Amino acid sequence: METTLSAIKPTGQLTLGNYLGALRNFPKFQDESKNIIFIADLHALTLPIAPEVLRENTRDVAAFYLAAGLDPKKTIIFLQSMVHQHSELSTIIGNYAYMGEMSRMTQFKEKSSHLNEKSIGLGIFTYPVLMAADIVLYNATKVPVGEDQKQHVELCRNLVTRFNHLYGDILTLPEPVIPTVGARIMSLSDPTKKMSKSDPKGDIFLKDDEKTIRKKIMSAVTDMETSVHYDKVNKPGISNLMTIYASIKNITIEDVEKEFVGSNYGTFKRAVADAIVAELTPFQNRYREIIASGELDRVLKEGAEQASQIAEVTLEKVKKAIGLYQVK
Ligand code: ATP
Ligand code: LTN
């Protein structure tokens, strides 16, 4: 049976990019495979974050998981920091990752490029090792993520292959699952950059109200032309809005082009805003109900217990395989 696993790190307010690239797809797997979705709170420490902000973001991501339709009866939902096996396995498998391949990780290069060498924490460098541990602990076969995380899953695959070559068939080889539309939503103010919660310029946040959403879409950067057609290089702004629209409506880019033949940008932007508002309003209502219900802690506690049982089996297998002495 397949096991699907993914996570979001609570580094900031969730964006429409997180929703379309990842969150919205998570519940699709819970009826067809074993589904494990967690909050990567240890990964959120890799860049400076205030304790109260981290706490609030963590609660929010958990509530958004449930609001998106994850059902704790079908999906194991938990906090990474509550399952100690993640950190332990990360310490072990880090020994099989090479400095060269780690230094080539795009996310590390991007996130550390504007930091002073003297103040780059080790965690941002070793980030993909912890992520590999997250994945292999549960024998995950499918990892639904946005485009930017594909390289990290590839690194995990390399580690698995290397480890198994040394010790036998111990770890399971995962595959990334990237959405065909919506895998990389761009910033509304600079459509050459990824919409990102830790760099909140040109973001739509999942908590934004209707008025804010409409205002942000209507003022999204576009080009000087007027026709709604897809051209990522020359028309990145309008192409990004088309991607958003196609993704929400579950249609192709060609369908969007057909629908808006002869329409101007104003008409098209209004339709995009309508689509986002229609999608997010019920979702935001569910989010508020979940926060009010006070159910979250119980879900997270039960999830951690279930996760820990699975994780422990893999950790023990690894310890034995590599020769850590087993006291009887
Ligand atoms: P940060 O800005 O802190 O790096 P982020 O906004 O990139 O965060 P993550 O927590 O790294 O978000 O990602 C959670 C999930 O959302 C991942 O699967 C990631 O690929 C996906 N994702 C993030 N941003 C986008 C985006 N702009 N478009 C599509 N998917 C995205
Ligand atoms: N790095 C991921 C979050 C993450 C993750 C994982 C995703 C941490 N561990 C394991 C899939 C599988 C991100 O979205 N930034």
Tab-separated table of C-alpha atoms and ligand atoms in Angstrom:
chain	number	residue	atom	x	y	z
A	1	MET	CA	0.000	0.000	0.000
A	2	GLU	CA	1.159	3.516	-0.794
A	3	THR	CA	1.998	5.923	2.021
A	4	THR	CA	1.609	9.631	1.311
A	5	LEU	CA	3.457	12.107	3.507
A	6	SER	CA	3.873	15.863	3.502
A	7	ALA	CA	4.334	18.866	5.770
A	8	ILE	CA	4.269	22.633	5.925
A	9	LYS	CA	6.574	24.656	8.135
A	10	PRO	CA	4.937	27.272	10.388
A	11	THR	CA	7.235	30.126	9.387
A	12	GLY	CA	4.545	32.677	8.601
A	13	GLN	CA	0.957	33.128	7.566
A	14	LEU	CA	-0.032	30.569	4.944
A	15	THR	CA	-0.371	31.895	1.401
A	16	LEU	CA	-2.421	31.066	-1.652
A	17	GLY	CA	0.791	29.447	-2.976
A	18	ASN	CA	0.882	27.044	-0.033
A	19	TYR	CA	-2.787	26.295	-0.583
A	20	LEU	CA	-2.688	25.610	-4.319
A	21	GLY	CA	0.753	23.991	-4.396
A	22	ALA	CA	0.339	21.791	-1.353
A	23	LEU	CA	-2.444	22.071	1.241
A	24	ARG	CA	-5.398	21.695	-1.093
A	25	ASN	CA	-3.975	18.441	-2.446
A	26	PHE	CA	-3.323	16.747	0.901
A	27	PRO	CA	-6.868	15.414	1.565
A	28	LYS	CA	-7.035	13.807	-1.896
A	29	PHE	CA	-4.780	11.029	-0.687
A	30	GLN	CA	-6.537	10.099	2.532
A	31	ASP	CA	-9.059	7.780	0.894
A	32	GLU	CA	-6.635	6.013	-1.398
A	33	SER	CA	-3.479	5.604	0.710
A	34	LYS	CA	-2.103	5.818	4.200
A	35	ASN	CA	-1.853	9.576	4.777
A	36	ILE	CA	0.590	11.309	7.096
A	37	ILE	CA	0.631	15.111	7.249
A	38	PHE	CA	2.562	17.001	9.888
A	39	ILE	CA	3.657	20.470	10.894
A	40	ALA	CA	7.392	20.911	10.363
A	41	ASP	CA	7.952	23.074	13.422
A	42	LEU	CA	11.619	22.058	13.797
A	43	HIS	CA	12.176	23.208	10.228
A	44	ALA	CA	10.627	26.561	11.163
A	45	LEU	CA	13.590	27.182	13.489
A	46	THR	CA	16.061	27.240	10.615
A	47	LEU	CA	15.651	31.007	10.284
A	48	PRO	CA	15.057	33.367	13.227
A	49	ILE	CA	11.452	33.374	14.498
A	50	ALA	CA	9.877	34.819	17.662
A	51	PRO	CA	8.534	32.156	20.087
A	52	GLU	CA	5.005	33.591	20.214
A	53	VAL	CA	4.867	33.846	16.424
A	54	LEU	CA	5.989	30.237	16.041
A	55	ARG	CA	3.344	29.090	18.541
A	56	GLU	CA	0.549	30.949	16.801
A	57	ASN	CA	1.605	29.875	13.306
A	58	THR	CA	1.779	26.259	14.429
A	59	ARG	CA	-1.753	26.309	15.746
A	60	ASP	CA	-2.887	27.986	12.539
A	61	VAL	CA	-1.311	25.405	10.238
A	62	ALA	CA	-2.972	22.629	12.258
A	63	ALA	CA	-6.343	24.363	11.986
A	64	PHE	CA	-5.861	24.935	8.259
A	65	TYR	CA	-5.103	21.243	7.776
A	66	LEU	CA	-8.477	20.346	9.237
A	67	ALA	CA	-10.211	23.189	7.398
A	68	ALA	CA	-8.791	21.867	4.108
A	69	GLY	CA	-10.555	18.575	4.783
A	70	LEU	CA	-7.944	16.411	6.481
A	71	ASP	CA	-9.816	13.992	8.715
A	72	PRO	CA	-7.897	12.814	11.804
A	73	LYS	CA	-9.628	9.448	11.478
A	74	LYS	CA	-8.039	8.957	8.068
A	75	THR	CA	-4.854	11.040	8.286
A	76	ILE	CA	-2.203	11.077	11.003
A	77	ILE	CA	-1.710	14.750	11.891
A	78	PHE	CA	1.018	15.793	14.338
A	79	LEU	CA	3.864	18.151	15.233
A	80	GLN	CA	7.344	17.129	14.110
A	81	SER	CA	8.801	18.251	17.467
A	82	MET	CA	6.530	15.834	19.375
A	83	VAL	CA	7.999	12.766	17.653
A	84	HIS	CA	11.625	12.527	18.789
A	85	GLN	CA	12.521	9.912	16.156
A	86	HIS	CA	12.721	12.671	13.516
A	87	SER	CA	15.681	14.314	15.230
A	88	GLU	CA	17.362	11.004	16.020
A	89	LEU	CA	17.152	9.625	12.508
A	90	SER	CA	18.292	12.985	11.150
A	91	THR	CA	21.472	12.744	13.264
A	92	ILE	CA	22.133	9.298	11.862
A	93	ILE	CA	21.446	9.820	8.169
A	94	GLY	CA	23.244	13.173	8.074
A	95	ASN	CA	26.411	11.106	8.026
A	96	TYR	CA	25.515	9.814	4.587
A	97	ALA	CA	24.907	13.242	3.037
A	98	TYR	CA	27.820	14.959	1.337
A	99	MET	CA	28.793	18.605	1.767
A	100	GLY	CA	28.896	19.048	-2.026
A	101	GLU	CA	25.318	17.960	-2.677
A	102	MET	CA	24.042	19.860	0.354
A	103	SER	CA	25.760	23.060	-0.846
A	104	ARG	CA	23.973	22.766	-4.186
A	105	MET	CA	20.493	22.965	-2.669
A	106	THR	CA	18.706	25.955	-4.213
A	107	GLN	CA	16.716	26.761	-1.081
A	108	PHE	CA	19.901	26.916	1.021
A	109	LYS	CA	21.591	29.158	-1.537
A	110	GLU	CA	18.578	31.467	-1.818
A	111	LYS	CA	17.854	31.740	1.887
A	112	SER	CA	21.468	32.200	2.942
A	113	SER	CA	22.551	34.493	0.109
A	114	HIS	CA	21.396	37.655	1.851
A	115	LEU	CA	22.776	36.595	5.233
A	116	ASN	CA	26.228	37.244	6.526
A	117	GLU	CA	28.323	34.046	6.461
A	118	LYS	CA	28.993	34.485	10.180
A	119	SER	CA	25.300	34.407	11.046
A	120	ILE	CA	24.022	31.512	8.923
A	121	GLY	CA	22.756	28.852	11.307
A	122	LEU	CA	23.645	25.229	10.690
A	123	GLY	CA	19.966	24.242	10.504
A	124	ILE	CA	19.316	25.918	7.164
A	125	PHE	CA	22.199	23.897	5.693
A	126	THR	CA	21.166	20.547	7.170
A	127	TYR	CA	17.449	21.217	6.469
A	128	PRO	CA	17.137	18.567	3.698
A	129	VAL	CA	18.619	15.869	5.954
A	130	LEU	CA	15.888	16.399	8.547
A	131	MET	CA	13.357	16.410	5.714
A	132	ALA	CA	14.752	13.098	4.438
A	133	ALA	CA	14.409	11.653	7.931
A	134	ASP	CA	10.792	12.902	8.053
A	135	ILE	CA	10.037	11.024	4.849
A	136	VAL	CA	11.831	7.719	5.396
A	137	LEU	CA	10.641	7.221	8.984
A	138	TYR	CA	7.167	6.432	7.634
A	139	ASN	CA	8.240	4.485	4.522
A	140	ALA	CA	6.536	7.177	2.457
A	141	THR	CA	6.156	6.386	-1.235
A	142	LYS	CA	4.512	9.657	-2.318
A	143	VAL	CA	5.419	13.177	-1.230
A	144	PRO	CA	3.012	15.872	-2.521
A	145	VAL	CA	4.846	19.213	-2.579
A	146	GLY	CA	5.189	22.365	-4.664
A	147	GLU	CA	7.916	22.686	-7.278
A	148	ASP	CA	10.427	24.295	-4.889
A	149	GLN	CA	10.629	21.169	-2.724
A	150	LYS	CA	11.332	18.729	-5.556
A	151	GLN	CA	15.092	19.044	-5.149
A	152	HIS	CA	14.853	18.109	-1.473
A	153	VAL	CA	12.877	14.972	-2.274
A	154	GLU	CA	15.514	14.116	-4.903
A	155	LEU	CA	18.198	14.461	-2.236
A	156	CYS	CA	16.188	12.131	-0.020
A	157	ARG	CA	16.076	9.614	-2.864
A	158	ASN	CA	19.859	9.790	-3.221
A	159	LEU	CA	20.311	9.222	0.502
A	160	VAL	CA	17.953	6.236	0.456
A	161	THR	CA	19.785	4.658	-2.474
A	162	ARG	CA	23.179	5.231	-0.850
A	163	PHE	CA	22.043	3.903	2.516
A	164	ASN	CA	20.398	0.815	1.066
A	165	HIS	CA	23.467	0.105	-1.038
A	166	LEU	CA	25.507	-0.062	2.169
A	167	TYR	CA	23.073	-1.855	4.475
A	168	GLY	CA	20.465	-3.686	2.397
A	169	ASP	CA	16.888	-2.874	1.602
A	170	ILE	CA	16.062	-0.863	4.730
A	171	LEU	CA	14.611	2.466	3.575
A	172	THR	CA	11.744	3.093	1.129
A	173	LEU	CA	12.341	5.194	-1.981
A	174	PRO	CA	9.866	8.119	-2.121
A	175	GLU	CA	8.588	9.974	-5.165
A	176	PRO	CA	7.644	13.648	-5.323
A	177	VAL	CA	4.085	14.399	-6.469
A	178	ILE	CA	3.934	17.856	-8.059
A	179	PRO	CA	0.618	19.391	-9.211
A	180	THR	CA	0.396	19.933	-12.972
A	181	VAL	CA	-1.052	23.431	-12.467
A	182	GLY	CA	-0.314	25.593	-9.406
A	183	ALA	CA	3.019	24.072	-8.384
A	184	ARG	CA	4.660	27.472	-8.377
A	185	ILE	CA	2.454	30.479	-7.676
A	186	MET	CA	4.357	33.731	-8.096
A	187	SER	CA	4.306	36.987	-6.134
A	188	LEU	CA	1.622	39.450	-7.289
A	189	SER	CA	4.025	42.373	-6.999
A	190	ASP	CA	7.029	40.635	-8.594
A	191	PRO	CA	5.808	37.718	-10.702
A	192	THR	CA	9.370	36.521	-11.316
A	193	LYS	CA	9.589	35.533	-7.624
A	194	LYS	CA	7.803	32.710	-5.781
A	195	MET	CA	4.933	33.736	-3.531
A	196	SER	CA	6.471	32.965	-0.161
A	197	LYS	CA	5.207	33.304	3.395
A	198	SER	CA	8.587	34.373	4.747
A	199	ASP	CA	8.920	37.155	2.155
A	200	PRO	CA	5.383	38.504	2.228
A	201	LYS	CA	5.480	40.969	-0.661
A	202	GLY	CA	2.742	40.333	-3.192
A	203	ASP	CA	1.198	37.487	-1.182
A	204	ILE	CA	-2.432	36.534	-0.768
A	205	PHE	CA	-2.823	35.126	2.718
A	206	LEU	CA	-5.355	32.431	3.518
A	207	LYS	CA	-6.678	34.698	6.264
A	208	ASP	CA	-7.151	37.748	4.017
A	209	ASP	CA	-10.721	39.062	3.916
A	210	GLU	CA	-12.685	39.513	0.702
A	211	LYS	CA	-11.930	43.218	0.346
A	212	THR	CA	-8.193	42.683	0.747
A	213	ILE	CA	-8.160	39.811	-1.739
A	214	ARG	CA	-9.999	41.868	-4.363
A	215	LYS	CA	-7.696	44.847	-3.839
A	216	LYS	CA	-4.565	42.722	-4.123
A	217	ILE	CA	-5.701	40.999	-7.323
A	218	MET	CA	-6.878	44.213	-8.991
A	219	SER	CA	-3.487	45.818	-8.317
A	220	ALA	CA	-1.419	42.759	-9.293
A	221	VAL	CA	1.445	43.665	-11.628
A	222	THR	CA	0.721	42.840	-15.284
A	223	ASP	CA	2.100	43.975	-18.663
A	224	MET	CA	1.115	46.697	-21.127
A	225	GLU	CA	-0.834	44.394	-23.454
A	226	THR	CA	-4.519	43.635	-23.088
A	227	SER	CA	-5.072	40.058	-24.239
A	228	VAL	CA	-5.346	37.218	-21.762
A	229	HIS	CA	-2.849	34.727	-23.084
A	230	TYR	CA	-0.190	32.637	-21.386
A	231	ASP	CA	3.453	33.618	-21.856
A	232	LYS	CA	5.505	32.992	-18.748
A	233	VAL	CA	8.580	34.857	-20.000
A	234	ASN	CA	7.046	37.993	-21.485
A	235	LYS	CA	3.799	38.114	-19.511
A	236	PRO	CA	4.694	36.626	-16.101
A	237	GLY	CA	2.030	38.589	-14.190
A	238	ILE	CA	-0.963	37.650	-16.316
A	239	SER	CA	0.358	34.094	-16.686
A	240	ASN	CA	0.506	33.803	-12.895
A	241	LEU	CA	-3.117	34.971	-12.560
A	242	MET	CA	-4.107	32.458	-15.242
A	243	THR	CA	-2.372	29.711	-13.286
A	244	ILE	CA	-4.221	30.711	-10.128
A	245	TYR	CA	-7.553	30.721	-11.946
A	246	ALA	CA	-6.924	27.390	-13.722
A	247	SER	CA	-5.783	25.758	-10.515
A	248	ILE	CA	-8.812	26.860	-8.475
A	249	LYS	CA	-11.259	25.934	-11.223
A	250	ASN	CA	-9.491	22.656	-12.009
A	251	ILE	CA	-9.192	23.549	-15.672
A	252	THR	CA	-6.244	23.875	-18.072
A	253	ILE	CA	-4.483	27.063	-19.122
A	254	GLU	CA	-5.935	26.576	-22.635
A	255	ASP	CA	-9.431	26.548	-21.113
A	256	VAL	CA	-8.666	29.879	-19.428
A	257	GLU	CA	-7.444	31.384	-22.701
A	258	LYS	CA	-10.653	30.272	-24.423
A	259	GLU	CA	-12.882	31.582	-21.638
A	260	PHE	CA	-11.329	35.048	-21.754
A	261	VAL	CA	-10.860	35.587	-25.492
A	262	GLY	CA	-11.649	39.264	-26.118
A	263	SER	CA	-11.809	40.141	-22.387
A	264	ASN	CA	-9.641	42.897	-20.999
A	265	TYR	CA	-7.419	42.584	-17.930
A	266	GLY	CA	-9.963	44.276	-15.652
A	267	THR	CA	-12.673	41.721	-16.458
A	268	PHE	CA	-10.231	38.854	-16.109
A	269	LYS	CA	-8.852	40.105	-12.795
A	270	ARG	CA	-12.379	40.415	-11.384
A	271	ALA	CA	-13.040	36.797	-12.353
A	272	VAL	CA	-9.804	35.703	-10.662
A	273	ALA	CA	-10.735	37.590	-7.484
A	274	ASP	CA	-14.247	36.045	-7.547
A	275	ALA	CA	-12.751	32.569	-7.856
A	276	ILE	CA	-10.350	33.077	-4.947
A	277	VAL	CA	-13.048	34.548	-2.705
A	278	ALA	CA	-15.457	31.692	-3.539
A	279	GLU	CA	-12.759	29.136	-2.732
A	280	LEU	CA	-11.440	30.729	0.463
A	281	THR	CA	-14.640	31.924	2.153
A	282	PRO	CA	-15.976	28.467	3.189
A	283	PHE	CA	-12.439	27.423	4.027
A	284	GLN	CA	-11.980	30.422	6.349
A	285	ASN	CA	-15.317	29.689	8.027
A	286	ARG	CA	-14.219	26.124	8.763
A	287	TYR	CA	-10.905	27.424	10.095
A	288	ARG	CA	-12.730	29.693	12.566
A	289	GLU	CA	-14.996	26.852	13.707
A	290	ILE	CA	-12.022	24.583	14.309
A	291	ILE	CA	-10.154	27.178	16.372
A	292	ALA	CA	-13.323	27.772	18.423
A	293	SER	CA	-13.931	24.047	18.964
A	294	GLY	CA	-10.794	23.596	21.105
A	295	GLU	CA	-10.235	20.178	19.478
A	296	LEU	CA	-6.784	20.816	18.064
A	297	ASP	CA	-4.599	19.685	20.953
A	298	ARG	CA	-6.359	16.353	21.223
A	299	VAL	CA	-5.922	15.728	17.482
A	300	LEU	CA	-2.218	16.615	17.667
A	301	LYS	CA	-1.616	14.469	20.742
A	302	GLU	CA	-3.287	11.397	19.282
A	303	GLY	CA	-1.517	11.971	15.973
A	304	ALA	CA	1.899	12.113	17.652
A	305	GLU	CA	1.242	8.831	19.469
A	306	GLN	CA	0.323	7.065	16.239
A	307	ALA	CA	3.242	8.593	14.341
A	308	SER	CA	5.726	7.674	17.029
A	309	GLN	CA	4.781	4.003	16.869
A	310	ILE	CA	5.488	3.815	13.136
A	311	ALA	CA	8.634	5.936	13.367
A	312	GLU	CA	10.118	3.810	16.139
A	313	VAL	CA	10.016	0.669	13.974
A	314	THR	CA	12.082	2.343	11.238
A	315	LEU	CA	14.506	3.924	13.682
A	316	GLU	CA	15.190	0.564	15.350
A	317	LYS	CA	15.694	-1.099	11.970
A	318	VAL	CA	18.221	1.565	10.994
A	319	LYS	CA	20.089	1.404	14.305
A	320	LYS	CA	20.412	-2.339	14.017
A	321	ALA	CA	21.488	-2.236	10.367
A	322	ILE	CA	24.303	0.251	10.941
A	323	GLY	CA	25.662	-1.600	13.966
A	324	LEU	CA	24.575	0.492	16.927
A	325	TYR	CA	24.884	-1.970	19.796
A	326	GLN	CA	21.523	-3.444	20.791
A	327	VAL	CA	21.305	-3.960	24.560
A	328	LYS	CA	18.990	-6.884	25.253
B	1	ATP	P1	8.999	29.992	3.416
B	1	ATP	O1	8.708	31.294	2.768
B	1	ATP	O2	9.058	30.029	4.907
B	1	ATP	O3	10.151	29.251	2.823
B	1	ATP	P2	6.930	28.791	1.857
B	1	ATP	O4	5.831	29.771	1.684
B	1	ATP	O5	7.836	28.538	0.709
B	1	ATP	O6	7.733	29.105	3.166
B	1	ATP	P3	6.794	26.079	2.818
B	1	ATP	O7	6.423	25.815	4.219
B	1	ATP	O8	8.238	25.999	2.467
B	1	ATP	O9	6.234	27.466	2.306
B	1	ATP	O10	5.993	25.131	1.857
B	1	ATP	C1	4.833	24.411	2.165
B	1	ATP	C2	4.344	23.784	0.888
B	1	ATP	O11	3.819	24.796	0.036
B	1	ATP	C3	5.446	23.077	0.084
B	1	ATP	O12	4.933	21.905	-0.488
B	1	ATP	C4	5.801	24.077	-0.967
B	1	ATP	O13	6.331	23.469	-2.122
B	1	ATP	C5	4.442	24.714	-1.239
B	1	ATP	N1	4.597	26.077	-1.739
B	1	ATP	C6	5.174	27.097	-1.098
B	1	ATP	N2	5.116	28.225	-1.833
B	1	ATP	C7	4.486	27.886	-2.978
B	1	ATP	C8	4.122	28.611	-4.159
B	1	ATP	N3	4.402	29.897	-4.285
B	1	ATP	N4	3.468	27.945	-5.123
B	1	ATP	C9	3.167	26.637	-5.007
B	1	ATP	N5	3.483	25.893	-3.928
B	1	ATP	C10	4.136	26.509	-2.922
B	2	LTN	N1	10.466	21.508	3.478
B	2	LTN	C1	9.044	21.389	3.312
B	2	LTN	C2	8.345	21.042	4.581
B	2	LTN	C3	8.686	19.662	4.935
B	2	LTN	C4	8.290	18.500	4.208
B	2	LTN	C5	8.859	17.410	4.929
B	2	LTN	C6	7.543	18.289	3.064
B	2	LTN	C7	9.418	19.265	5.994
B	2	LTN	N2	9.538	17.924	6.000
B	2	LTN	C8	8.694	16.117	4.476
B	2	LTN	C9	7.383	16.966	2.613
B	2	LTN	C10	7.967	15.916	3.319
B	2	LTN	C11	8.502	22.673	2.808
B	2	LTN	O1	7.440	22.666	2.359
B	2	LTN	N3	9.187	23.738	2.879
